Coordinates of C-alpha atoms and ligand atoms in Angstrom, one line a residue:
M22 CA -78.5 3.8 4.5
E23 CA -76.3 5.1 2.2
T24 CA -72.9 3.5 2.9
E25 CA -69.3 3.7 1.0
S26 CA -66.4 1.3 0.6
V27 CA -63.6 4.0 0.7
A28 CA -60.0 2.4 -0.6
T29 CA -56.9 3.6 1.6
S30 CA -53.8 2.1 2.1
P31 CA -52.6 0.0 5.5
F32 CA -51.1 2.0 8.3
D33 CA -48.0 -0.1 10.3
D34 CA -48.3 1.4 13.6
Q35 CA -51.5 0.6 14.7
R36 CA -50.3 -2.1 17.6
P37 CA -52.4 -1.6 20.5
G38 CA -50.1 -1.2 23.6
T39 CA -51.0 -2.0 27.3
S40 CA -54.1 -0.6 27.2
G41 CA -55.4 0.5 23.6
L42 CA -54.2 2.6 20.6
R43 CA -52.8 5.4 21.7
K44 CA -50.9 7.9 19.4
K45 CA -50.4 12.2 18.9
V46 CA -53.7 13.6 18.0
A47 CA -51.8 14.8 14.6
V48 CA -51.2 11.1 13.6
F49 CA -55.1 9.8 14.6
R50 CA -56.4 12.7 12.5
Q51 CA -54.5 11.7 9.4
P52 CA -56.6 11.1 6.7
H53 CA -57.8 6.9 7.0
Y54 CA -55.9 6.6 10.3
L55 CA -58.7 6.0 12.7
E56 CA -61.5 4.7 9.9
N57 CA -58.4 2.2 9.1
F58 CA -58.4 1.0 12.3
L59 CA -61.8 0.5 13.4
Q60 CA -62.5 -1.2 10.3
S61 CA -59.6 -3.6 11.1
L62 CA -61.5 -4.1 14.7
F63 CA -64.9 -4.5 13.2
H64 CA -63.3 -7.1 10.8
V65 CA -62.0 -9.1 13.7
V66 CA -65.0 -9.0 16.5
K67 CA -67.4 -9.4 13.7
P68 CA -70.4 -7.7 15.0
K69 CA -73.5 -9.7 15.0
P70 CA -76.3 -8.0 12.7
G71 CA -78.1 -5.7 15.3
A72 CA -75.5 -5.7 17.3
M73 CA -75.6 -3.3 20.3
L74 CA -72.2 -1.2 20.5
V75 CA -71.4 1.2 23.6
V76 CA -69.7 4.2 22.6
G77 CA -67.8 7.1 25.1
G78 CA -65.0 9.3 25.4
D79 CA -63.2 11.2 28.1
G80 CA -63.8 14.4 26.6
R81 CA -60.4 15.5 25.3
Y82 CA -59.5 17.1 22.4
H83 CA -61.0 14.8 18.9
N84 CA -63.1 12.9 21.5
L85 CA -66.4 14.3 19.5
A86 CA -65.2 14.1 15.9
A87 CA -64.0 10.5 16.1
A88 CA -67.3 9.5 17.9
Q89 CA -69.3 10.8 15.0
T90 CA -66.8 8.5 12.6
I91 CA -67.8 5.6 14.9
L92 CA -71.3 6.3 14.5
K93 CA -71.0 6.3 11.1
M94 CA -68.7 3.3 10.7
A95 CA -70.6 1.2 12.7
A96 CA -74.0 1.9 11.0
A97 CA -72.4 0.7 7.7
N98 CA -70.6 -2.1 9.9
G99 CA -73.5 -3.9 10.6
Y100 CA -74.4 -2.6 14.4
G101 CA -78.3 -1.7 15.6
R102 CA -77.9 -0.1 18.4
I103 CA -75.2 2.1 19.9
V104 CA -75.2 3.7 23.4
I105 CA -73.4 6.6 23.7
G106 CA -73.0 9.3 26.4
R107 CA -74.0 12.7 26.2
G108 CA -71.7 14.6 24.7
G109 CA -69.6 11.3 23.7
I110 CA -68.8 11.4 27.4
L111 CA -68.1 8.2 29.2
S112 CA -65.6 7.5 31.9
T113 CA -63.6 3.9 31.3
P114 CA -65.9 2.2 34.7
A115 CA -68.7 4.2 33.6
A116 CA -68.6 2.7 29.4
S117 CA -67.6 -0.8 31.5
N118 CA -70.5 -1.0 33.5
L119 CA -73.0 0.0 30.6
I120 CA -71.2 -2.7 28.6
R121 CA -72.1 -5.4 30.9
K122 CA -75.4 -3.5 32.4
R123 CA -76.9 -3.4 28.7
A124 CA -75.4 -6.9 27.6
A125 CA -73.8 -5.1 24.8
S126 CA -71.6 -7.0 22.3
G127 CA -68.6 -4.6 23.3
G128 CA -67.8 -0.8 23.3
I129 CA -65.3 1.2 22.3
I130 CA -63.3 4.0 24.7
L131 CA -61.7 6.9 23.3
S132 CA -58.8 8.1 25.8
A133 CA -55.4 8.5 25.9
S134 CA -56.0 8.0 29.8
H135 CA -53.3 9.6 32.0
N136 CA -51.2 11.2 28.7
P137 CA -52.2 14.9 28.4
G138 CA -54.6 16.2 25.6
G139 CA -55.0 19.1 23.7
P140 CA -54.3 19.2 19.9
H141 CA -50.7 19.0 20.7
G142 CA -51.4 15.6 23.1
D143 CA -52.2 12.3 22.7
F144 CA -55.4 10.5 21.9
G145 CA -56.5 6.9 21.7
V146 CA -59.0 4.2 21.0
K147 CA -59.7 0.8 22.8
Y148 CA -61.8 -1.8 22.8
N149 CA -63.7 -3.4 25.2
A150 CA -65.8 -6.9 25.0
A151 CA -69.1 -8.1 26.4
N152 CA -67.6 -8.8 29.6
G153 CA -66.9 -4.8 29.9
G154 CA -63.0 -5.6 30.2
P155 CA -60.6 -4.5 27.9
A156 CA -60.2 -6.9 25.2
P157 CA -57.3 -9.6 25.8
E158 CA -54.8 -10.3 23.7
D159 CA -55.7 -12.2 20.7
I160 CA -58.1 -9.6 19.8
T161 CA -55.9 -7.3 20.0
E162 CA -53.2 -8.6 18.0
A163 CA -55.3 -10.1 15.4
V164 CA -56.8 -6.1 14.8
F165 CA -53.3 -5.6 14.7
R166 CA -52.1 -7.9 11.9
R167 CA -55.4 -7.2 10.0
S168 CA -54.6 -3.6 10.2
R169 CA -51.5 -3.6 7.9
E170 CA -53.6 -4.8 4.8
Q171 CA -56.6 -3.2 5.4
D172 CA -57.1 -1.1 2.4
R173 CA -60.7 -0.1 2.5
Y174 CA -63.4 0.7 4.9
R175 CA -66.9 0.8 5.1
I176 CA -68.7 3.9 6.3
A177 CA -72.1 5.2 6.0
R178 CA -73.3 9.2 4.6
F179 CA -75.1 10.8 7.6
D180 CA -75.0 14.3 9.3
D181 CA -73.5 14.5 12.1
L182 CA -75.7 13.3 15.1
D183 CA -76.9 16.1 17.6
L184 CA -74.7 14.2 20.6
D185 CA -75.6 17.1 23.6
S186 CA -79.2 16.0 24.5
A187 CA -80.2 12.5 25.6
G188 CA -82.9 10.6 23.5
E189 CA -82.8 8.5 20.5
H190 CA -81.6 9.2 17.0
R191 CA -84.0 6.6 14.6
L192 CA -81.7 6.2 11.3
D193 CA -82.2 3.6 8.7
G194 CA -81.5 0.4 10.3
M195 CA -79.6 1.5 13.2
I196 CA -80.5 3.6 16.9
V197 CA -78.2 5.9 18.3
E198 CA -79.1 6.1 21.7
V199 CA -77.3 9.3 24.0
V200 CA -77.6 8.2 27.8
D201 CA -76.7 10.2 30.6
P202 CA -73.1 9.4 31.3
V203 CA -73.3 9.7 35.2
D204 CA -77.1 8.0 36.1
D205 CA -75.9 4.5 35.9
Y206 CA -72.4 4.8 37.4
A207 CA -73.9 6.5 40.5
A208 CA -76.5 4.0 41.2
L209 CA -74.1 0.9 41.0
M210 CA -72.1 2.9 43.6
E211 CA -75.0 3.3 45.8
S212 CA -75.5 -0.4 45.6
L213 CA -72.1 -1.1 46.9
F214 CA -71.4 1.1 49.5
D215 CA -72.9 2.4 53.0
F216 CA -74.3 5.9 51.6
D217 CA -75.9 6.8 54.2
L218 CA -72.8 5.9 57.2
I219 CA -70.3 8.2 54.4
R220 CA -73.3 11.1 54.5
D221 CA -73.3 11.3 58.5
W222 CA -69.7 11.0 58.6
L223 CA -69.0 14.1 56.6
K224 CA -72.6 15.8 58.6
K225 CA -70.4 15.5 61.5
G226 CA -68.0 18.0 59.9
A227 CA -65.4 15.4 58.2
R228 CA -64.2 17.5 55.5
I229 CA -62.8 16.0 52.3
R230 CA -61.0 16.9 48.7
F231 CA -61.6 15.3 44.9
D232 CA -59.2 17.0 42.5
A233 CA -60.8 15.6 38.9
M234 CA -57.9 17.4 37.3
S235 CA -60.1 18.8 34.6
A236 CA -60.5 15.5 33.4
V237 CA -63.7 13.2 32.8
T238 CA -64.5 12.7 36.4
G239 CA -65.6 16.2 37.6
P240 CA -69.8 15.8 36.4
Y241 CA -69.4 12.1 38.1
A242 CA -67.6 13.5 41.3
R243 CA -70.1 16.4 41.8
E244 CA -73.2 14.2 41.4
I245 CA -72.0 11.5 43.6
L246 CA -70.0 13.1 46.4
E247 CA -71.8 16.5 46.7
H248 CA -75.1 16.0 45.9
R249 CA -75.8 12.4 46.7
L250 CA -73.9 12.3 49.4
G251 CA -74.2 15.7 51.0
A252 CA -70.5 17.2 50.6
P253 CA -70.4 20.8 50.4
A254 CA -70.0 22.6 46.9
G255 CA -66.6 23.3 45.9
T256 CA -65.2 19.8 47.2
V257 CA -64.7 19.0 44.0
V258 CA -62.0 20.9 42.3
N259 CA -60.9 21.2 38.7
G260 CA -64.2 19.6 38.0
E261 CA -65.0 20.8 34.5
P262 CA -63.6 18.5 32.1
L263 CA -61.7 20.3 29.4
P264 CA -60.1 19.2 25.9
D265 CA -56.5 19.7 26.9
F266 CA -57.1 19.0 30.8
G267 CA -55.8 22.7 31.4
G268 CA -52.6 22.4 30.0
H269 CA -51.6 19.5 32.4
H270 CA -50.9 15.6 32.8
P271 CA -54.5 14.3 33.9
D272 CA -52.0 11.4 36.4
P273 CA -53.0 11.3 40.1
N274 CA -49.6 11.0 41.4
L275 CA -47.4 12.8 43.9
V276 CA -45.7 15.1 40.8
H277 CA -48.9 15.7 38.6
A278 CA -51.5 16.2 41.3
H279 CA -48.8 18.7 43.5
A280 CA -51.8 21.0 44.5
L281 CA -53.7 18.5 46.6
V282 CA -50.6 17.0 47.6
E283 CA -49.9 20.5 48.8
E284 CA -53.3 21.0 50.3
M285 CA -53.3 17.2 52.1
Y286 CA -49.9 18.6 53.9
S287 CA -51.1 21.7 54.8
A288 CA -52.3 23.0 58.6
D289 CA -56.1 22.7 57.7
A290 CA -56.2 19.8 55.8
P291 CA -58.7 17.9 54.8
A292 CA -59.5 14.1 56.2
L293 CA -59.2 12.4 53.2
G294 CA -58.2 13.6 49.7
A295 CA -58.5 11.8 46.5
A296 CA -57.6 13.0 42.5
S297 CA -58.4 10.6 39.6
D298 CA -57.0 10.2 35.9
G299 CA -58.1 11.7 32.3
D300 CA -60.9 8.7 31.9
G301 CA -61.6 8.3 35.5
D302 CA -60.2 4.4 36.0
R303 CA -57.2 5.9 38.8
N304 CA -57.0 7.0 42.0
M305 CA -54.8 8.8 44.6
I306 CA -55.3 8.4 48.1
M307 CA -53.9 10.7 50.9
G308 CA -55.4 11.3 54.7
A309 CA -54.2 14.8 56.4
H310 CA -50.2 14.7 55.8
F311 CA -50.1 10.9 54.4
Y312 CA -50.1 9.7 51.4
V313 CA -51.0 6.3 50.7
T314 CA -49.2 4.0 47.8
P315 CA -51.5 2.3 45.4
S316 CA -50.1 -1.0 46.7
D317 CA -50.8 -0.3 49.8
S318 CA -54.4 1.2 49.1
L319 CA -55.2 -2.3 47.6
A320 CA -54.0 -4.3 50.3
V321 CA -55.7 -2.2 53.0
L322 CA -59.0 -2.9 51.0
A323 CA -58.6 -6.3 50.6
A324 CA -58.3 -6.6 54.6
N325 CA -61.4 -4.2 55.6
A326 CA -63.3 -5.5 52.9
H327 CA -65.8 -7.0 55.1
R328 CA -67.1 -3.8 56.4
V329 CA -68.3 -2.5 53.0
P330 CA -71.9 -3.6 51.8
G331 CA -70.8 -4.6 48.3
Y332 CA -68.1 -6.7 49.8
R333 CA -70.0 -8.0 53.0
D334 CA -69.6 -11.5 52.5
G335 CA -65.8 -12.1 51.7
L336 CA -63.6 -11.6 48.8
K337 CA -63.1 -14.7 46.7
G338 CA -59.6 -13.8 46.3
V339 CA -57.3 -11.1 44.8
A340 CA -54.8 -10.1 42.3
R341 CA -52.1 -7.8 41.5
S342 CA -50.1 -6.5 38.8
L343 CA -46.3 -8.1 38.9
P344 CA -44.9 -4.7 39.8
T345 CA -47.6 -4.0 42.7
S346 CA -46.0 -4.4 45.8
R347 CA -46.4 -8.0 47.3
A348 CA -48.4 -6.6 50.2
T349 CA -51.7 -7.6 49.0
D350 CA -50.7 -10.8 49.3
R351 CA -49.7 -10.7 53.1
A352 CA -53.6 -9.4 53.7
A353 CA -54.5 -12.5 51.1
A354 CA -52.7 -14.9 53.2
A355 CA -54.1 -13.6 56.4
L356 CA -57.5 -13.6 55.0
G357 CA -57.1 -17.3 53.9
I358 CA -57.7 -16.4 50.0
S359 CA -55.5 -16.9 47.1
A360 CA -53.3 -14.2 45.7
Y361 CA -52.7 -13.9 41.9
E362 CA -49.5 -12.2 40.0
T363 CA -50.7 -10.8 36.8
P364 CA -48.4 -9.2 34.0
T365 CA -49.3 -5.2 33.9
G366 CA -52.2 -4.1 32.3
W367 CA -56.2 -4.4 33.6
K368 CA -57.1 -6.9 30.4
F369 CA -55.3 -9.5 32.8
F370 CA -57.7 -9.2 35.5
G371 CA -60.5 -10.1 32.8
N372 CA -60.5 -14.2 32.9
L373 CA -59.9 -14.2 36.9
L374 CA -62.5 -11.7 37.5
D375 CA -65.2 -13.7 35.2
A376 CA -64.1 -16.9 36.5
G377 CA -65.0 -15.7 40.0
K378 CA -61.4 -16.6 41.1
I379 CA -61.1 -12.6 42.1
T380 CA -63.1 -9.9 44.3
L381 CA -60.4 -7.5 44.2
C382 CA -57.5 -6.4 41.9
G383 CA -54.9 -3.6 41.4
E384 CA -51.9 -2.1 39.9
E385 CA -49.3 0.1 41.7
S386 CA -49.9 2.7 39.1
F387 CA -52.7 4.4 40.7
G388 CA -55.3 1.2 39.6
T389 CA -58.1 -0.3 42.0
G390 CA -61.1 -2.2 41.2
S391 CA -63.5 -5.0 41.6
D392 CA -65.7 -7.5 39.9
H393 CA -68.4 -4.7 39.7
I394 CA -67.3 -4.1 36.1
R395 CA -64.5 -4.8 34.0
E396 CA -62.1 -1.9 34.2
K397 CA -60.2 0.0 37.1
D398 CA -62.3 2.4 39.1
G399 CA -61.6 5.7 40.5
L400 CA -64.3 6.9 41.8
W401 CA -65.2 3.5 43.6
A402 CA -62.0 3.4 45.1
V403 CA -62.6 6.7 46.9
L404 CA -66.0 5.5 48.2
F405 CA -64.0 2.4 49.0
W406 CA -62.0 4.2 51.5
L407 CA -64.5 6.8 52.6
N408 CA -66.9 3.8 53.7
I409 CA -63.6 2.1 55.7
V410 CA -62.9 5.2 57.5
A411 CA -66.3 6.3 58.2
A412 CA -66.8 2.4 59.3
R413 CA -63.6 2.3 61.7
G414 CA -63.9 6.2 62.9
E415 CA -60.0 5.9 62.2
S416 CA -58.0 8.8 60.1
V417 CA -56.6 7.4 56.8
E418 CA -53.2 7.6 58.5
A419 CA -53.9 5.6 61.2
I420 CA -55.7 2.7 59.4
V421 CA -52.6 1.9 57.2
R422 CA -50.4 2.6 60.3
G423 CA -52.4 -0.2 61.8
H424 CA -52.0 -2.3 58.6
W425 CA -48.4 -2.3 58.7
A426 CA -48.5 -3.2 62.5
K427 CA -50.2 -6.5 61.9
H428 CA -48.9 -7.4 58.4
G429 CA -45.4 -5.3 57.9
R430 CA -44.4 -2.4 55.6
D431 CA -43.9 -3.1 52.3
Y432 CA -41.6 0.3 51.2
Y433 CA -42.2 1.1 47.7
T434 CA -41.3 3.6 45.1
R435 CA -41.3 4.1 41.4
H436 CA -38.7 5.5 39.4
D437 CA -39.8 6.6 35.9
Y438 CA -37.5 7.4 32.9
E439 CA -39.6 9.0 30.3
E440 CA -39.2 9.9 26.8
I441 CA -35.8 8.3 26.6
D442 CA -34.2 6.8 23.3
T443 CA -36.0 3.9 22.7
A444 CA -33.1 1.8 21.1
V445 CA -30.9 2.8 25.0
A446 CA -33.9 1.4 26.6
R447 CA -34.4 -1.8 24.9
D448 CA -30.9 -2.1 24.9
L449 CA -30.6 -1.8 28.6
V450 CA -33.9 -4.5 29.0
D451 CA -31.7 -7.0 26.3
T452 CA -28.9 -6.9 28.1
L453 CA -30.6 -7.5 31.8
R454 CA -32.8 -10.7 30.0
D455 CA -29.2 -12.0 28.3
R456 CA -27.6 -12.1 31.6
L457 CA -30.4 -13.6 33.6
P458 CA -29.7 -17.0 33.6
T459 CA -26.2 -16.4 35.5
L460 CA -27.8 -13.5 37.6
S461 CA -28.5 -15.8 40.4
G462 CA -26.1 -15.7 43.4
E463 CA -24.3 -12.6 42.4
E464 CA -23.7 -9.9 44.8
V465 CA -25.0 -6.6 43.5
A466 CA -24.5 -3.5 45.7
G467 CA -23.7 -5.4 48.8
R468 CA -27.0 -7.9 48.1
R469 CA -27.1 -11.0 47.2
I470 CA -28.9 -11.7 44.1
E471 CA -31.4 -14.6 45.4
S472 CA -33.1 -15.2 41.7
A473 CA -33.7 -13.5 38.3
E474 CA -36.5 -14.2 35.9
D475 CA -37.6 -12.7 32.8
F476 CA -42.1 -12.5 33.8
R477 CA -44.2 -15.2 31.9
Y478 CA -47.5 -15.4 32.7
V479 CA -49.7 -18.3 31.9
D480 CA -53.1 -17.2 32.7
P481 CA -54.6 -19.8 34.9
I482 CA -58.3 -19.7 33.0
D483 CA -57.8 -20.2 29.1
G484 CA -54.0 -21.2 29.4
S485 CA -52.7 -18.2 27.0
V486 CA -49.3 -17.1 27.4
A487 CA -47.8 -14.0 28.0
E488 CA -44.3 -13.5 27.5
H489 CA -41.7 -10.9 28.8
Q490 CA -44.0 -9.0 31.0
G491 CA -41.1 -7.5 33.3
I492 CA -37.9 -8.8 34.7
K493 CA -38.1 -9.5 38.4
V494 CA -35.2 -9.7 40.7
L495 CA -35.4 -10.9 44.2
L496 CA -32.3 -9.5 46.8
S497 CA -31.5 -11.1 50.0
G498 CA -33.2 -9.1 52.8
G499 CA -36.7 -8.8 51.2
G500 CA -36.0 -6.7 48.4
R501 CA -37.5 -6.7 45.1
I502 CA -36.7 -4.6 41.8
V503 CA -38.7 -5.2 38.5
F504 CA -37.7 -3.6 35.4
R505 CA -40.0 -3.2 32.2
L506 CA -40.7 -1.0 29.3
S507 CA -44.1 1.3 29.1
G508 CA -46.7 0.4 26.7
T509 CA -48.9 3.3 26.6
G510 CA -46.4 6.5 25.8
T511 CA -46.7 7.7 22.2
S512 CA -42.9 9.3 22.1
G513 CA -39.6 7.8 22.9
A514 CA -39.8 5.0 25.3
T515 CA -40.1 5.0 29.0
L516 CA -38.3 3.0 31.4
R517 CA -39.9 2.1 34.5
V518 CA -38.0 0.4 37.7
Y519 CA -40.1 -0.5 40.4
I520 CA -38.3 -1.2 44.0
E521 CA -39.5 -2.3 47.3
R522 CA -38.3 -3.9 50.4
F523 CA -40.3 -5.7 53.2
E524 CA -39.9 -4.6 56.7
A525 CA -41.9 -6.5 59.3
D526 CA -40.4 -4.4 62.4
P527 CA -43.1 -1.8 63.7
A528 CA -40.1 0.0 65.1
K529 CA -38.6 0.5 61.3
H530 CA -41.7 1.9 59.6
D531 CA -41.1 5.6 60.0
S532 CA -38.6 6.1 57.9
D533 CA -38.2 8.1 54.3
T534 CA -39.2 5.7 51.4
Q535 CA -36.4 7.0 49.5
E536 CA -34.3 6.5 52.3
A537 CA -35.4 3.1 53.3
L538 CA -34.6 1.9 49.7
A539 CA -31.5 3.6 49.1
G540 CA -29.6 0.8 49.0
L541 CA -32.1 -1.0 47.0
I542 CA -32.4 2.0 44.3
A543 CA -28.5 1.9 44.2
A544 CA -28.6 -2.0 43.4
A545 CA -31.4 -1.2 40.5
D546 CA -28.8 1.6 39.0
A547 CA -25.5 -1.1 39.3
L548 CA -28.2 -4.0 37.9
G549 CA -29.0 -2.0 34.9
G550 CA -26.2 0.4 34.4
I551 CA -29.1 3.1 34.5
K552 CA -27.0 6.2 35.3
E553 CA -24.1 5.0 33.1
R554 CA -26.7 4.5 30.0
L555 CA -29.2 7.1 30.5
G556 CA -27.1 9.8 32.3
V557 CA -30.0 11.5 33.6
A558 CA -31.8 11.3 37.3
P559 CA -35.8 10.0 37.1
S560 CA -38.0 12.1 35.7
A561 CA -40.8 11.1 37.8
I562 CA -40.7 9.5 41.4
T563 CA -43.7 8.5 42.9
Ligands
VG1_27 C1 -49.1 2.3 32.4 C2 -49.9 1.9 33.7 C3 -50.3 0.4 33.8 C4 -51.8 0.6 33.6 C5 -51.7 1.0 31.9 C6 -53.0 2.0 31.7 O1 -48.9 1.2 31.7 O2 -48.1 0.9 34.0 O3 -50.1 -0.4 35.4 O4 -52.7 -0.8 33.5 O5 -51.0 2.1 32.5 O6 -53.4 2.9 32.6 P1 -47.2 1.0 30.7 O7 -46.9 0.0 30.0 O8 -47.2 2.8 30.4 O9 -46.4 0.7 32.4 V1 -54.6 3.9 32.2 O10 -55.0 4.9 33.3 O11 -54.4 4.1 31.0 O12 -55.9 3.3 31.8
CO28 CO1 -57.0 5.8 32.7

């Protein structure tokens, strides 16, 4: 095979964030930009000659062009087999599954997840290791260091391959295997959930709606919900993946999935409504006239896991990211299993899952998953809920209310200030951090600060340390506030403020969330000097 070594100059902005390298499409389309990053990656992971690599993306603009570049560079860097989804498409959970199932050396996922797509939107590249999970920070940091000196890359010269139909392309020294993106994933779901039970429940007339947000889950949801489970055609809406996601944020939350929210609050609302994000790893769950917070969702799944075939034998433990509410800790305590608190980002669950310390894990950002793969999994969460609802014969709302009555309710909200000035955002967090040593015992908006820390995570399995993962403040009356800056945005900074309060008394479980948290919201504002510094209201409240 003819390969070429191309001279380039290094880029200085290729540091992966919370989940891979994300930039505007225009940045990725600069000559040599993607190539340099890939060469830095291959330099660090050093594939053994003949190694297998899984490749796929969420179908956003630039997906296919980038996939062709990966094939050529993988060939020149010693890979022997590439397993790629038809059309260059794989949802993130399907990619994770394929890496594991095929025992590949790793995978490259092309996605900027919930960020908007299209020529003026975002693009992203993420490396997943042999366990199927996002590469840990020692790898991503090594790739970043290498990228600052990467001045050459190796690429094979062959014509773009036809990726539109399944089958094998045999090249000199490398095989490219184009696979159906849905098959293996759908089979995995059938192995975990009681499809017969869900099918019967649907047959009896229960209606559901799944909004794929014109992103990658459309074909997966149609196959699983409509074909295998027999939900009527039209159950999946916005099911055609579009390169620009129809111009929307493919982010399943109350703000961006408003069409689903309206349907779920309409007079004739379905029993369950759900949405997923650009790359299929997030989920939003709603019942008729009822919204399930992702934090509550994780806690409810943990408490009901024994009703689901794949988890019938019980859970080894659970984990949640720092800003996710403590509802899961309470569910775990009731089950007598361990609960771990990790930094934001799925990569921090990997070691716990691999070591068999946890079975379920999740994040407040609409991410839920288990040890079936090493990514969060949107459709998996929907099927888990369907299985529970069908098994219990109760509504989504009744199940969550019952859970609160038993364990108490964690009122929870997240206020995002998106695309704000980076210097102002950094200064806000730095100032808070500087004040940490003296914050305990102070009063803020009528509440006493019980503790305040800059969250530092020591991985219980390999001892690796992650510093500065969020400012966590505990207040009198069971309140908690977490401040952190987003690591997935591509312009300016995004401040996330996570606010929650525990309420044990069932007579007080009916309040509006923003009202129930009003005192703490004021405390967060006073602590961070948010209004004063930013001069704006939150751009998204979930
Ligand atoms: C956000 C979420 C985080 C999630 C990450 C990737 O990161 O807060 O919980 O793991 O997105 O999700 P940040 O740094 O912007 O807060 V997605 O669906 O990319 O894969
Ligand atoms: Co995602």
